[in-house]
mmCIF file with all atom_site columns, C-alpha atoms in Angstrom:
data_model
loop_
_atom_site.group_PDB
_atom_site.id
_atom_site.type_symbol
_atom_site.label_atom_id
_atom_site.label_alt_id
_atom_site.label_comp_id
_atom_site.label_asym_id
_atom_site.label_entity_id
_atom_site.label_seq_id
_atom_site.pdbx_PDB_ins_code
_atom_site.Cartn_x
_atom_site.Cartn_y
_atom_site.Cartn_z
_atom_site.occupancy
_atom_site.B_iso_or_equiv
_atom_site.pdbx_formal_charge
_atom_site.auth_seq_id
_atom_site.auth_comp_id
_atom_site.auth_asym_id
_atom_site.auth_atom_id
_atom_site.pdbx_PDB_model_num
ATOM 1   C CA . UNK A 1 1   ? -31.470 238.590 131.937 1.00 0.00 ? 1016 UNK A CA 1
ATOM 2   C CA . UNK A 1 2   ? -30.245 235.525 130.864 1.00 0.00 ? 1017 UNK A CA 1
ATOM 3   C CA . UNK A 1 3   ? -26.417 235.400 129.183 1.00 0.00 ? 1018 UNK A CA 1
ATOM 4   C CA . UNK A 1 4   ? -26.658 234.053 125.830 1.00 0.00 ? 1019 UNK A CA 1
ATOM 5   C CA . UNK A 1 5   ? -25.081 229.915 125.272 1.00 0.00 ? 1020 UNK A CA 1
ATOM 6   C CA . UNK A 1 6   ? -21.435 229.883 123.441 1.00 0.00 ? 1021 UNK A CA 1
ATOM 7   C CA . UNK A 1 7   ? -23.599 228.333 120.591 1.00 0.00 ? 1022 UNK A CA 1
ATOM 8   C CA . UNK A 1 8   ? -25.915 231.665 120.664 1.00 0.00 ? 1023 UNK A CA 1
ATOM 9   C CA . UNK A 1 9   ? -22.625 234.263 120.860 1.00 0.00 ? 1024 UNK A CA 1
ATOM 10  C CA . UNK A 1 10  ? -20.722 231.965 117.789 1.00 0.00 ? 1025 UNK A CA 1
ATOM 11  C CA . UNK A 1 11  ? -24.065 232.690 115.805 1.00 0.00 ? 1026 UNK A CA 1
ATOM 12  C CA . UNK A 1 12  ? -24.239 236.144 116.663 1.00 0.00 ? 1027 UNK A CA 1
ATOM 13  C CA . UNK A 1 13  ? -20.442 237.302 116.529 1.00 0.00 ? 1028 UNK A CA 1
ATOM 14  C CA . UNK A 1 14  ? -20.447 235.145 113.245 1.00 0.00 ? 1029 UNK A CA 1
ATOM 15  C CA . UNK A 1 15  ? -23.250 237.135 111.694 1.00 0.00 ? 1030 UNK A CA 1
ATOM 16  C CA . UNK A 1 16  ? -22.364 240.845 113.181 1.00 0.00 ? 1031 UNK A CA 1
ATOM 17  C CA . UNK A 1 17  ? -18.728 240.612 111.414 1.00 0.00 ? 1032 UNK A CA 1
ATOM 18  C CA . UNK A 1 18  ? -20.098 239.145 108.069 1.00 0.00 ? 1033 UNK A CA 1
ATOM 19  C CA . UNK A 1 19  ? -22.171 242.112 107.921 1.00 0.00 ? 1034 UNK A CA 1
ATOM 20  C CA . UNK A 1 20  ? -19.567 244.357 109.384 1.00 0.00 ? 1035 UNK A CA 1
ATOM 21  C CA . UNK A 1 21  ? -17.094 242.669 106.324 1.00 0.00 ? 1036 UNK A CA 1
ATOM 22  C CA . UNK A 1 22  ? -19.813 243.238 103.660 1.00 0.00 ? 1037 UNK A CA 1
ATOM 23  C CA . UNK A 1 23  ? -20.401 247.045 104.453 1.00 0.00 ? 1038 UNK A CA 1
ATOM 24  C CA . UNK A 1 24  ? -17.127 247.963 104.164 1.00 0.00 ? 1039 UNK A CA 1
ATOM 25  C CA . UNK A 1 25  ? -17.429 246.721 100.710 1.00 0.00 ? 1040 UNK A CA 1
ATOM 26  C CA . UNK A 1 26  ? -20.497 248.617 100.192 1.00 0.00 ? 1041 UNK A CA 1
ATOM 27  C CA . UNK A 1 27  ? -18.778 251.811 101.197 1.00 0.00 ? 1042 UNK A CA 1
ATOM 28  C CA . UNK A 1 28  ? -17.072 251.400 97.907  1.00 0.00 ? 1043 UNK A CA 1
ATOM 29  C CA . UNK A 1 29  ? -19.033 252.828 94.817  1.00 0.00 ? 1044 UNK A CA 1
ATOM 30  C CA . UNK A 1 30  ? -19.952 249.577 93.112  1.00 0.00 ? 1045 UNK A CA 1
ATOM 31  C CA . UNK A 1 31  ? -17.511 250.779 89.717  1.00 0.00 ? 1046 UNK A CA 1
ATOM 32  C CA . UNK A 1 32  ? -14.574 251.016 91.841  1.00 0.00 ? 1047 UNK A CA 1
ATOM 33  C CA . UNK A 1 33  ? -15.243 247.408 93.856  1.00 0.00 ? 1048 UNK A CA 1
ATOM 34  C CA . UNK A 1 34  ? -12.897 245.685 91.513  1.00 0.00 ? 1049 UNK A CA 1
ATOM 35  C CA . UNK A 1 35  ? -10.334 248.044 92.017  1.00 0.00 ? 1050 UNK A CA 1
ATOM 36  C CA . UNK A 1 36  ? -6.654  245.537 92.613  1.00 0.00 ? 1051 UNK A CA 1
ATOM 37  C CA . UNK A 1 37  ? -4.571  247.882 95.222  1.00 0.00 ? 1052 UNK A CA 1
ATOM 38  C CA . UNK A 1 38  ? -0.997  247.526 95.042  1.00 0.00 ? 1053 UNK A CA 1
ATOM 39  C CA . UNK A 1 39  ? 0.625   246.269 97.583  1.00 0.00 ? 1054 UNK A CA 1
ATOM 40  C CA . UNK A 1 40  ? 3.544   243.794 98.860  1.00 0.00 ? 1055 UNK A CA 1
ATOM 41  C CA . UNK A 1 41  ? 0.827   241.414 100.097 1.00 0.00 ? 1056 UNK A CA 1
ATOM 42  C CA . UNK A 1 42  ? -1.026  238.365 98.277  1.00 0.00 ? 1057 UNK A CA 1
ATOM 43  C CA . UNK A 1 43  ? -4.305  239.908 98.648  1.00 0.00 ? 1058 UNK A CA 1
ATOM 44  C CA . UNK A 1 44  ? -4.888  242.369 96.563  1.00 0.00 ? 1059 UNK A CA 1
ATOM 45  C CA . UNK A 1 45  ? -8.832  243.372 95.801  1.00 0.00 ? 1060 UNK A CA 1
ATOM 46  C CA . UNK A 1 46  ? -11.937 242.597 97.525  1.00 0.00 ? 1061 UNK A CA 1
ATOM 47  C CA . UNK A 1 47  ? -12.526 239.481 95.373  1.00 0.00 ? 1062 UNK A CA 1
ATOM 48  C CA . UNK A 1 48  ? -9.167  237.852 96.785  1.00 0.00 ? 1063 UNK A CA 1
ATOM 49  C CA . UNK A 1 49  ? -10.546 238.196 100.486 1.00 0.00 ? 1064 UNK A CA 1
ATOM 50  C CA . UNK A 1 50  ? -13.316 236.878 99.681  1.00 0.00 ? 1065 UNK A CA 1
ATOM 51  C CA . UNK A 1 51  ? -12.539 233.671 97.889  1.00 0.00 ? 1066 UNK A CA 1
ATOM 52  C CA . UNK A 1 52  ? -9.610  232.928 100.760 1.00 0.00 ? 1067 UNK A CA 1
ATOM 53  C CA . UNK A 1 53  ? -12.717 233.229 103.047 1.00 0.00 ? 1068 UNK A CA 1
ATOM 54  C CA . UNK A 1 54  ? -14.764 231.029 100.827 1.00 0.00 ? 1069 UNK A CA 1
ATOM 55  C CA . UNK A 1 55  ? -12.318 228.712 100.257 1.00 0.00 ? 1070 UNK A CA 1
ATOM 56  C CA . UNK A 1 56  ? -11.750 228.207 104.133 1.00 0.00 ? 1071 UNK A CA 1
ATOM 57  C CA . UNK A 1 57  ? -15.422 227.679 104.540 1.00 0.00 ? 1072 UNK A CA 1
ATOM 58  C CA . UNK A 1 58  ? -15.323 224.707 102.289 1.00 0.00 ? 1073 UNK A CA 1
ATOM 59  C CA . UNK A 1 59  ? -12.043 223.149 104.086 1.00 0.00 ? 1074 UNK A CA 1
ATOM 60  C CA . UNK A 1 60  ? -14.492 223.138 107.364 1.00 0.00 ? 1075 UNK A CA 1
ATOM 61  C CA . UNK A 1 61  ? -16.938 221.729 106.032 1.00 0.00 ? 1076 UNK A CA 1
ATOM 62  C CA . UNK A 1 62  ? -14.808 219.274 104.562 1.00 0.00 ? 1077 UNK A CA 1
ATOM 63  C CA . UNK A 1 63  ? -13.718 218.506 107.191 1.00 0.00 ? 1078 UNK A CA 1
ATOM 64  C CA . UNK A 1 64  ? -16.782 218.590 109.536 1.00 0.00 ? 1079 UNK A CA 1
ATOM 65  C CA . UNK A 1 65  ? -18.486 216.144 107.195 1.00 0.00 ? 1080 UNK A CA 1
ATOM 66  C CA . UNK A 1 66  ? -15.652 213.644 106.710 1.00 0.00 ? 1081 UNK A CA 1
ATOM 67  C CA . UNK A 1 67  ? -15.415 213.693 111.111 1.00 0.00 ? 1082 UNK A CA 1
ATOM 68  C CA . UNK A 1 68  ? -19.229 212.915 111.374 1.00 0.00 ? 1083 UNK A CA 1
ATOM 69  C CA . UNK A 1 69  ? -18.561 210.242 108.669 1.00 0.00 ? 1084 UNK A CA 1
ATOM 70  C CA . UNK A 1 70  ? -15.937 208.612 111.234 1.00 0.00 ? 1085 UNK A CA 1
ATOM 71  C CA . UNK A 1 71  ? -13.175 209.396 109.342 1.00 0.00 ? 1086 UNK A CA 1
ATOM 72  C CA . UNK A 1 72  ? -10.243 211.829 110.866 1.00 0.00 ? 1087 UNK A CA 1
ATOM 73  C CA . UNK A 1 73  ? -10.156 214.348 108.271 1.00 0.00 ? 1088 UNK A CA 1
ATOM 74  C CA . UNK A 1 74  ? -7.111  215.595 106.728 1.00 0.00 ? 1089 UNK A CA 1
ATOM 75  C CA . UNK A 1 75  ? -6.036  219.360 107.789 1.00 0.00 ? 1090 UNK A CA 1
ATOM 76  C CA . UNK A 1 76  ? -5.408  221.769 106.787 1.00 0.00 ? 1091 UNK A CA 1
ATOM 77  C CA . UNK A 1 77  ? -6.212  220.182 103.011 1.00 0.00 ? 1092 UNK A CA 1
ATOM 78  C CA . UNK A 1 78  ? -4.421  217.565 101.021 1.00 0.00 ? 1093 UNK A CA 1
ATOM 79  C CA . UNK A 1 79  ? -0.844  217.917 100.534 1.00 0.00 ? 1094 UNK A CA 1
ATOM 80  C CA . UNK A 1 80  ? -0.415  220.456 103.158 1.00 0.00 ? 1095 UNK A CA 1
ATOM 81  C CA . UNK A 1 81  ? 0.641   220.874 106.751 1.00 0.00 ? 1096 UNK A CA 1
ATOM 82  C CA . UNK A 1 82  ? -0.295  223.591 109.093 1.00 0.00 ? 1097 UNK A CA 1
ATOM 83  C CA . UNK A 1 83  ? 2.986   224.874 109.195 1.00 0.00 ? 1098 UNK A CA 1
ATOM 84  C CA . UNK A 1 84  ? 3.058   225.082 104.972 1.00 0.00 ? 1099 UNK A CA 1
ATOM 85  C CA . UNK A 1 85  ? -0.304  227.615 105.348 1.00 0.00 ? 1100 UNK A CA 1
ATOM 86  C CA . UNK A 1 86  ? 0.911   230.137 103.354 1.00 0.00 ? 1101 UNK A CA 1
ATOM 87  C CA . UNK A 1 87  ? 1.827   227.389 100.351 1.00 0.00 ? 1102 UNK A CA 1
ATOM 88  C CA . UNK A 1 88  ? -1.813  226.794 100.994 1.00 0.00 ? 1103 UNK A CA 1
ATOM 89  C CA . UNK A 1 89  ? -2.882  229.966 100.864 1.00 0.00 ? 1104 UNK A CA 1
ATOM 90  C CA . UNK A 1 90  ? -1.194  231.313 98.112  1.00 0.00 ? 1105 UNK A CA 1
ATOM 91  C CA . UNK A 1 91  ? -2.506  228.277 95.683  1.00 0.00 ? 1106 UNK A CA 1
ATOM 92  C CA . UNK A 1 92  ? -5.899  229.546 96.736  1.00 0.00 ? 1107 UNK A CA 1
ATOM 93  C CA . UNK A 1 93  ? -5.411  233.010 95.871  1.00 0.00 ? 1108 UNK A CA 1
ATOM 94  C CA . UNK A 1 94  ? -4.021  231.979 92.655  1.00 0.00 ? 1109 UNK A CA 1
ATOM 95  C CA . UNK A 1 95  ? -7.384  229.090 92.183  1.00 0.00 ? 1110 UNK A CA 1
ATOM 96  C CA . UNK A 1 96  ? -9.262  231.830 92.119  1.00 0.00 ? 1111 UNK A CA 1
ATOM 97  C CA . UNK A 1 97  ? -7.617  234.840 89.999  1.00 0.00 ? 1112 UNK A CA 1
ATOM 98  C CA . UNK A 1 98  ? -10.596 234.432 87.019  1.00 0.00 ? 1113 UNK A CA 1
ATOM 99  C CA . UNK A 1 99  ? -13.440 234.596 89.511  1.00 0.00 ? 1114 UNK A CA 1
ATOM 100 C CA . UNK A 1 100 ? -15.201 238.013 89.113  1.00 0.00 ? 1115 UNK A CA 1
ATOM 101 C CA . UNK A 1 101 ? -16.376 239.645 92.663  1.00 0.00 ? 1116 UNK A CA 1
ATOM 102 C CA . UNK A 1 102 ? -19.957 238.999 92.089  1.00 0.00 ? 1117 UNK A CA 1
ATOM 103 C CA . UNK A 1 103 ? -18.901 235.369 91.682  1.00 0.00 ? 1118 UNK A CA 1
ATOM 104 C CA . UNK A 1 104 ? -16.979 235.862 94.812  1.00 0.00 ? 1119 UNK A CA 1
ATOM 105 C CA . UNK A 1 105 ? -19.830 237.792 96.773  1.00 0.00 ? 1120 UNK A CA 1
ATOM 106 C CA . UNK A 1 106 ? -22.329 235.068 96.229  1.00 0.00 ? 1121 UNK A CA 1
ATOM 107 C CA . UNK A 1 107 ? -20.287 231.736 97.001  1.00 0.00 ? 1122 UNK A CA 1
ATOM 108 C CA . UNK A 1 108 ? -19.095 233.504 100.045 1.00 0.00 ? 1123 UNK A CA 1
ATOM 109 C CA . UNK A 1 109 ? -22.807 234.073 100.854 1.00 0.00 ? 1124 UNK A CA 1
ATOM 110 C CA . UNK A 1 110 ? -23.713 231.015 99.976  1.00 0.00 ? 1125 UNK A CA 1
ATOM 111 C CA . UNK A 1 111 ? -20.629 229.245 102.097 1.00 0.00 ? 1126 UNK A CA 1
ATOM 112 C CA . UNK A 1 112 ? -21.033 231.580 104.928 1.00 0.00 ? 1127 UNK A CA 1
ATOM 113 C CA . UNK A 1 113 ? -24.782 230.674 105.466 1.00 0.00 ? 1128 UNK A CA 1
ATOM 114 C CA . UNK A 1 114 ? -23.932 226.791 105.138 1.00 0.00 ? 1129 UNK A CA 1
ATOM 115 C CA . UNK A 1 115 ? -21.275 227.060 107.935 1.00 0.00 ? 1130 UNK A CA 1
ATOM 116 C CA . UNK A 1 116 ? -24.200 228.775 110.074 1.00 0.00 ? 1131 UNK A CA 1
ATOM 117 C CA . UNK A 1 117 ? -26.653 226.200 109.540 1.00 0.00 ? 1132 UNK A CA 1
ATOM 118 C CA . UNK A 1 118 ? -24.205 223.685 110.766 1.00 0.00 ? 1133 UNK A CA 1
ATOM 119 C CA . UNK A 1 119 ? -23.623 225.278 113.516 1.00 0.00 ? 1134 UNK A CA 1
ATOM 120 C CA . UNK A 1 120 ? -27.473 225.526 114.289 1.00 0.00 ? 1135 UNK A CA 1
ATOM 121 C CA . UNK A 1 121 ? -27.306 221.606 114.052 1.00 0.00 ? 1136 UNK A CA 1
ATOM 122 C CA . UNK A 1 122 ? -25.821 221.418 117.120 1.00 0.00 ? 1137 UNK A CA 1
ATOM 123 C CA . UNK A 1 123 ? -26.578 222.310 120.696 1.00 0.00 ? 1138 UNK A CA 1
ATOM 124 C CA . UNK A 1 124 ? -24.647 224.379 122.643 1.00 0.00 ? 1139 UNK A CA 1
ATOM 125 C CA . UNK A 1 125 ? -22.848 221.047 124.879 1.00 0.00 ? 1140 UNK A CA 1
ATOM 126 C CA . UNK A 1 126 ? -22.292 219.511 121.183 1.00 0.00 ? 1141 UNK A CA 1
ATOM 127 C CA . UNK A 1 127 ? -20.207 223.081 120.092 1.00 0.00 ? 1142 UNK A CA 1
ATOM 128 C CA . UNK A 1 128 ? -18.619 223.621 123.504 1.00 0.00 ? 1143 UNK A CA 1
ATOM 129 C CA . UNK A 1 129 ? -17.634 220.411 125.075 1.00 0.00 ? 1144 UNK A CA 1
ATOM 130 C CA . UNK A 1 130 ? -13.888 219.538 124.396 1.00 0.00 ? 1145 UNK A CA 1
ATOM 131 C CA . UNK A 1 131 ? -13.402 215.901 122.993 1.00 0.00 ? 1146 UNK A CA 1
ATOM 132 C CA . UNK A 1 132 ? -17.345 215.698 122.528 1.00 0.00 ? 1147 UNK A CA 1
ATOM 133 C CA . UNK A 1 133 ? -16.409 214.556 118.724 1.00 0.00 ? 1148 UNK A CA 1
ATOM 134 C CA . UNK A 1 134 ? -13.183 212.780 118.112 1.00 0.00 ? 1149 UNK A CA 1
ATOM 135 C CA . UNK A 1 135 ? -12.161 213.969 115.262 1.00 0.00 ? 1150 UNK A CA 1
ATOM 136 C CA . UNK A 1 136 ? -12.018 217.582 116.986 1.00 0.00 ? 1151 UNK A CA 1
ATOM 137 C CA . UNK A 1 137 ? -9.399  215.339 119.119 1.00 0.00 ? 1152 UNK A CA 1
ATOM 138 C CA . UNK A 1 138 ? -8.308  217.617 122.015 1.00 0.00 ? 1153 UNK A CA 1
ATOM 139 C CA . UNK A 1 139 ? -10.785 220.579 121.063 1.00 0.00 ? 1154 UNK A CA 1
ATOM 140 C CA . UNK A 1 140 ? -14.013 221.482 120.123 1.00 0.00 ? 1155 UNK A CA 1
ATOM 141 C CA . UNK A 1 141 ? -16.409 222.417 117.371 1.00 0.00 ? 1156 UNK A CA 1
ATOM 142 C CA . UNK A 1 142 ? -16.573 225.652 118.701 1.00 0.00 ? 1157 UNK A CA 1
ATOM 143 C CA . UNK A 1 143 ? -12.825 226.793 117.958 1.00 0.00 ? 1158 UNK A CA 1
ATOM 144 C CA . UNK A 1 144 ? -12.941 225.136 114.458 1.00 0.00 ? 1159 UNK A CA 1
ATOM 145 C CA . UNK A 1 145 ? -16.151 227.096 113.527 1.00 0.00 ? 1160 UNK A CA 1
ATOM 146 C CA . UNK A 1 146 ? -14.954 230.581 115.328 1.00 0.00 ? 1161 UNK A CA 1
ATOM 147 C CA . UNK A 1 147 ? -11.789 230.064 113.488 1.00 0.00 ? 1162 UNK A CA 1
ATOM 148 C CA . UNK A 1 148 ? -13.632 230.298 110.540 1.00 0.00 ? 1163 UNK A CA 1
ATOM 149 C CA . UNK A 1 149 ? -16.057 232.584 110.785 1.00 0.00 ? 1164 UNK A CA 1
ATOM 150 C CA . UNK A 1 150 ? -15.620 235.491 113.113 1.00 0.00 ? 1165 UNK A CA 1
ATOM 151 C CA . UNK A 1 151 ? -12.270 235.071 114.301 1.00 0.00 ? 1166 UNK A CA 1
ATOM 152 C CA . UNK A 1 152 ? -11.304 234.882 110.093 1.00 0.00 ? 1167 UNK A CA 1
ATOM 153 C CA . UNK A 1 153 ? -13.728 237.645 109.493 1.00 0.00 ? 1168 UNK A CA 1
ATOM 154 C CA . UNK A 1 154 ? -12.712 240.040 111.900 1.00 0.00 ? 1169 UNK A CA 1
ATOM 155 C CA . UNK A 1 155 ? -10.108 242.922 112.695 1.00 0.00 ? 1170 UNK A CA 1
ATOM 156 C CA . UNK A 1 156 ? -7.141  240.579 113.195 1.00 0.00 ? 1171 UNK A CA 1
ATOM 157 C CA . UNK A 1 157 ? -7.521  239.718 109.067 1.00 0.00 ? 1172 UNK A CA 1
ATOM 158 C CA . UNK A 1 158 ? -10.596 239.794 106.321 1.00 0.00 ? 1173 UNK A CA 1
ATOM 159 C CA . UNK A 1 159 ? -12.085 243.063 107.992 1.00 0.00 ? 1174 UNK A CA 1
ATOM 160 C CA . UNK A 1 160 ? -8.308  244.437 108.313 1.00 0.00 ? 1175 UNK A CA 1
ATOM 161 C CA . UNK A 1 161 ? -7.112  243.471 104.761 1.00 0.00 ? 1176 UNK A CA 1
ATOM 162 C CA . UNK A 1 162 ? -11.033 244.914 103.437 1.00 0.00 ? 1177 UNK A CA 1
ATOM 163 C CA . UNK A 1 163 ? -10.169 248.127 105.140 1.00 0.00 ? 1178 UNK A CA 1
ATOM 164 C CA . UNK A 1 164 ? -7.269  248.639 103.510 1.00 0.00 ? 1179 UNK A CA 1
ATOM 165 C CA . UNK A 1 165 ? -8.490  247.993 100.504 1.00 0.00 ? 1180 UNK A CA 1
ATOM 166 C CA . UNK A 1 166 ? -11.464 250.135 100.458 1.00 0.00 ? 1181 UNK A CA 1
ATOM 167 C CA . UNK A 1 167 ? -9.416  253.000 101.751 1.00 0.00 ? 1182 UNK A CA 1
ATOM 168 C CA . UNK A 1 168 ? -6.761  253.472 99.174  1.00 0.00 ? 1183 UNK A CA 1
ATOM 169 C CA . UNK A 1 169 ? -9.418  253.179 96.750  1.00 0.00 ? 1184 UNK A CA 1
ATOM 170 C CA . UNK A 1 170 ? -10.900 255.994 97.953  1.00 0.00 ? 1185 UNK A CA 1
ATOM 171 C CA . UNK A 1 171 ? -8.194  257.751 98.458  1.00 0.00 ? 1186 UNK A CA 1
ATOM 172 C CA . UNK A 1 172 ? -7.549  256.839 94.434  1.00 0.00 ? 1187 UNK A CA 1
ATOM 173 C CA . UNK A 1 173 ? -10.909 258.965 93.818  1.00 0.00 ? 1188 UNK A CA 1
ATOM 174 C CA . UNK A 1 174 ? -9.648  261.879 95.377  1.00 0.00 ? 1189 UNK A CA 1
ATOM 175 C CA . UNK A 1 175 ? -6.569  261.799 93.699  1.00 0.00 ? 1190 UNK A CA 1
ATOM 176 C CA . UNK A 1 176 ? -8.454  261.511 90.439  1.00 0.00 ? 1191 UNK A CA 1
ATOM 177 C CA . UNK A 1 177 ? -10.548 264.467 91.717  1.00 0.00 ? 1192 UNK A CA 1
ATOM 178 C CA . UNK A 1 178 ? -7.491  266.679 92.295  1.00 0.00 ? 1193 UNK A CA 1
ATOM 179 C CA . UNK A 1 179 ? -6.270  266.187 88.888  1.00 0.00 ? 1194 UNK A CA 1
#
């Protein structure tokens, strides 16, 4: 049996936590999806997940398109710094406070397939070679696309935070139950 390319396994991985992400909203009765759980943390409901996720979709492909175009593409976005992320990421969860979750579902649907058809542009030397592209400089396309996409998506954050979510809203219901 043949072990599958890094290009194959980014697909794959990609694909098994979006789905993995989206059940765990689907384990939610659709009238309590919208539910905002309090907590010390910026994000709050299902819909704030899902637009960070969104929104970090569009920054790659941002900045995938401006690096085939030549041009060394500013990261992580316009008047921010890697090491200012959370400024970043807090003007992104407040960018999207009037989008409603079906709004949210469907661009990060939408975003999430776009980001896989790039990466089924390329072979699997184009994804995994370090330097291949220079504006990847020192890395390759691989860690910028696993970055976001399963690595975001995953335990270590989105499927986390989603978890969380889901489960004090259920445990809401059976405190409403009790009463």
């Amino acid at each position: 049996m043949a072990t599958k390319s890094g290009k194959e396994n980014l697909l794959l991985d990609s694909d098994k936590s979006f789905k993995a992400l989206l059940e765990i909203i689907e384990s939610v009765p659709s009238r309590k999806r919208t539910i905002t759980i309090e907590t010390q943390e910026r994000d709050k409901n299902f819909r704030d997940v899902f637009m960070h996720l969104y929104e970090w979709h569009t920054m790659l492909e941002r900045w995938y398109r401006e690096g085939m175009d030549g041009d060394a593409p500013f990261m992580p976005a316009p008047g921010y710094k890697w090491r200012t992320i959370e400024l970043l990421n807090m003007q992104i969860w407040e960018n999207y406070q009037d989008v409603t979750l079906n709004q949210a579902i469907k661009k990060l649907k939408l975003s999430h397939e776009r980001v896989m058809d790039l990466i089924r542009l390329h072979t699997n030397e184009e994804i995994m070679t370090k330097k291949y592209y220079k504006w990847t400089k020192t890395s390759n396309l691989y860690s910028y696309f696993a970055a976001n996409t399963f690595n975001h998506y995953n335990y270590n954050w989105a499927i986390k935070k989603c978890e969380v979510i889901a489960k004090a809203i259920k445990e809401g219901e059976k405190q409403e139950f009790v009463k």
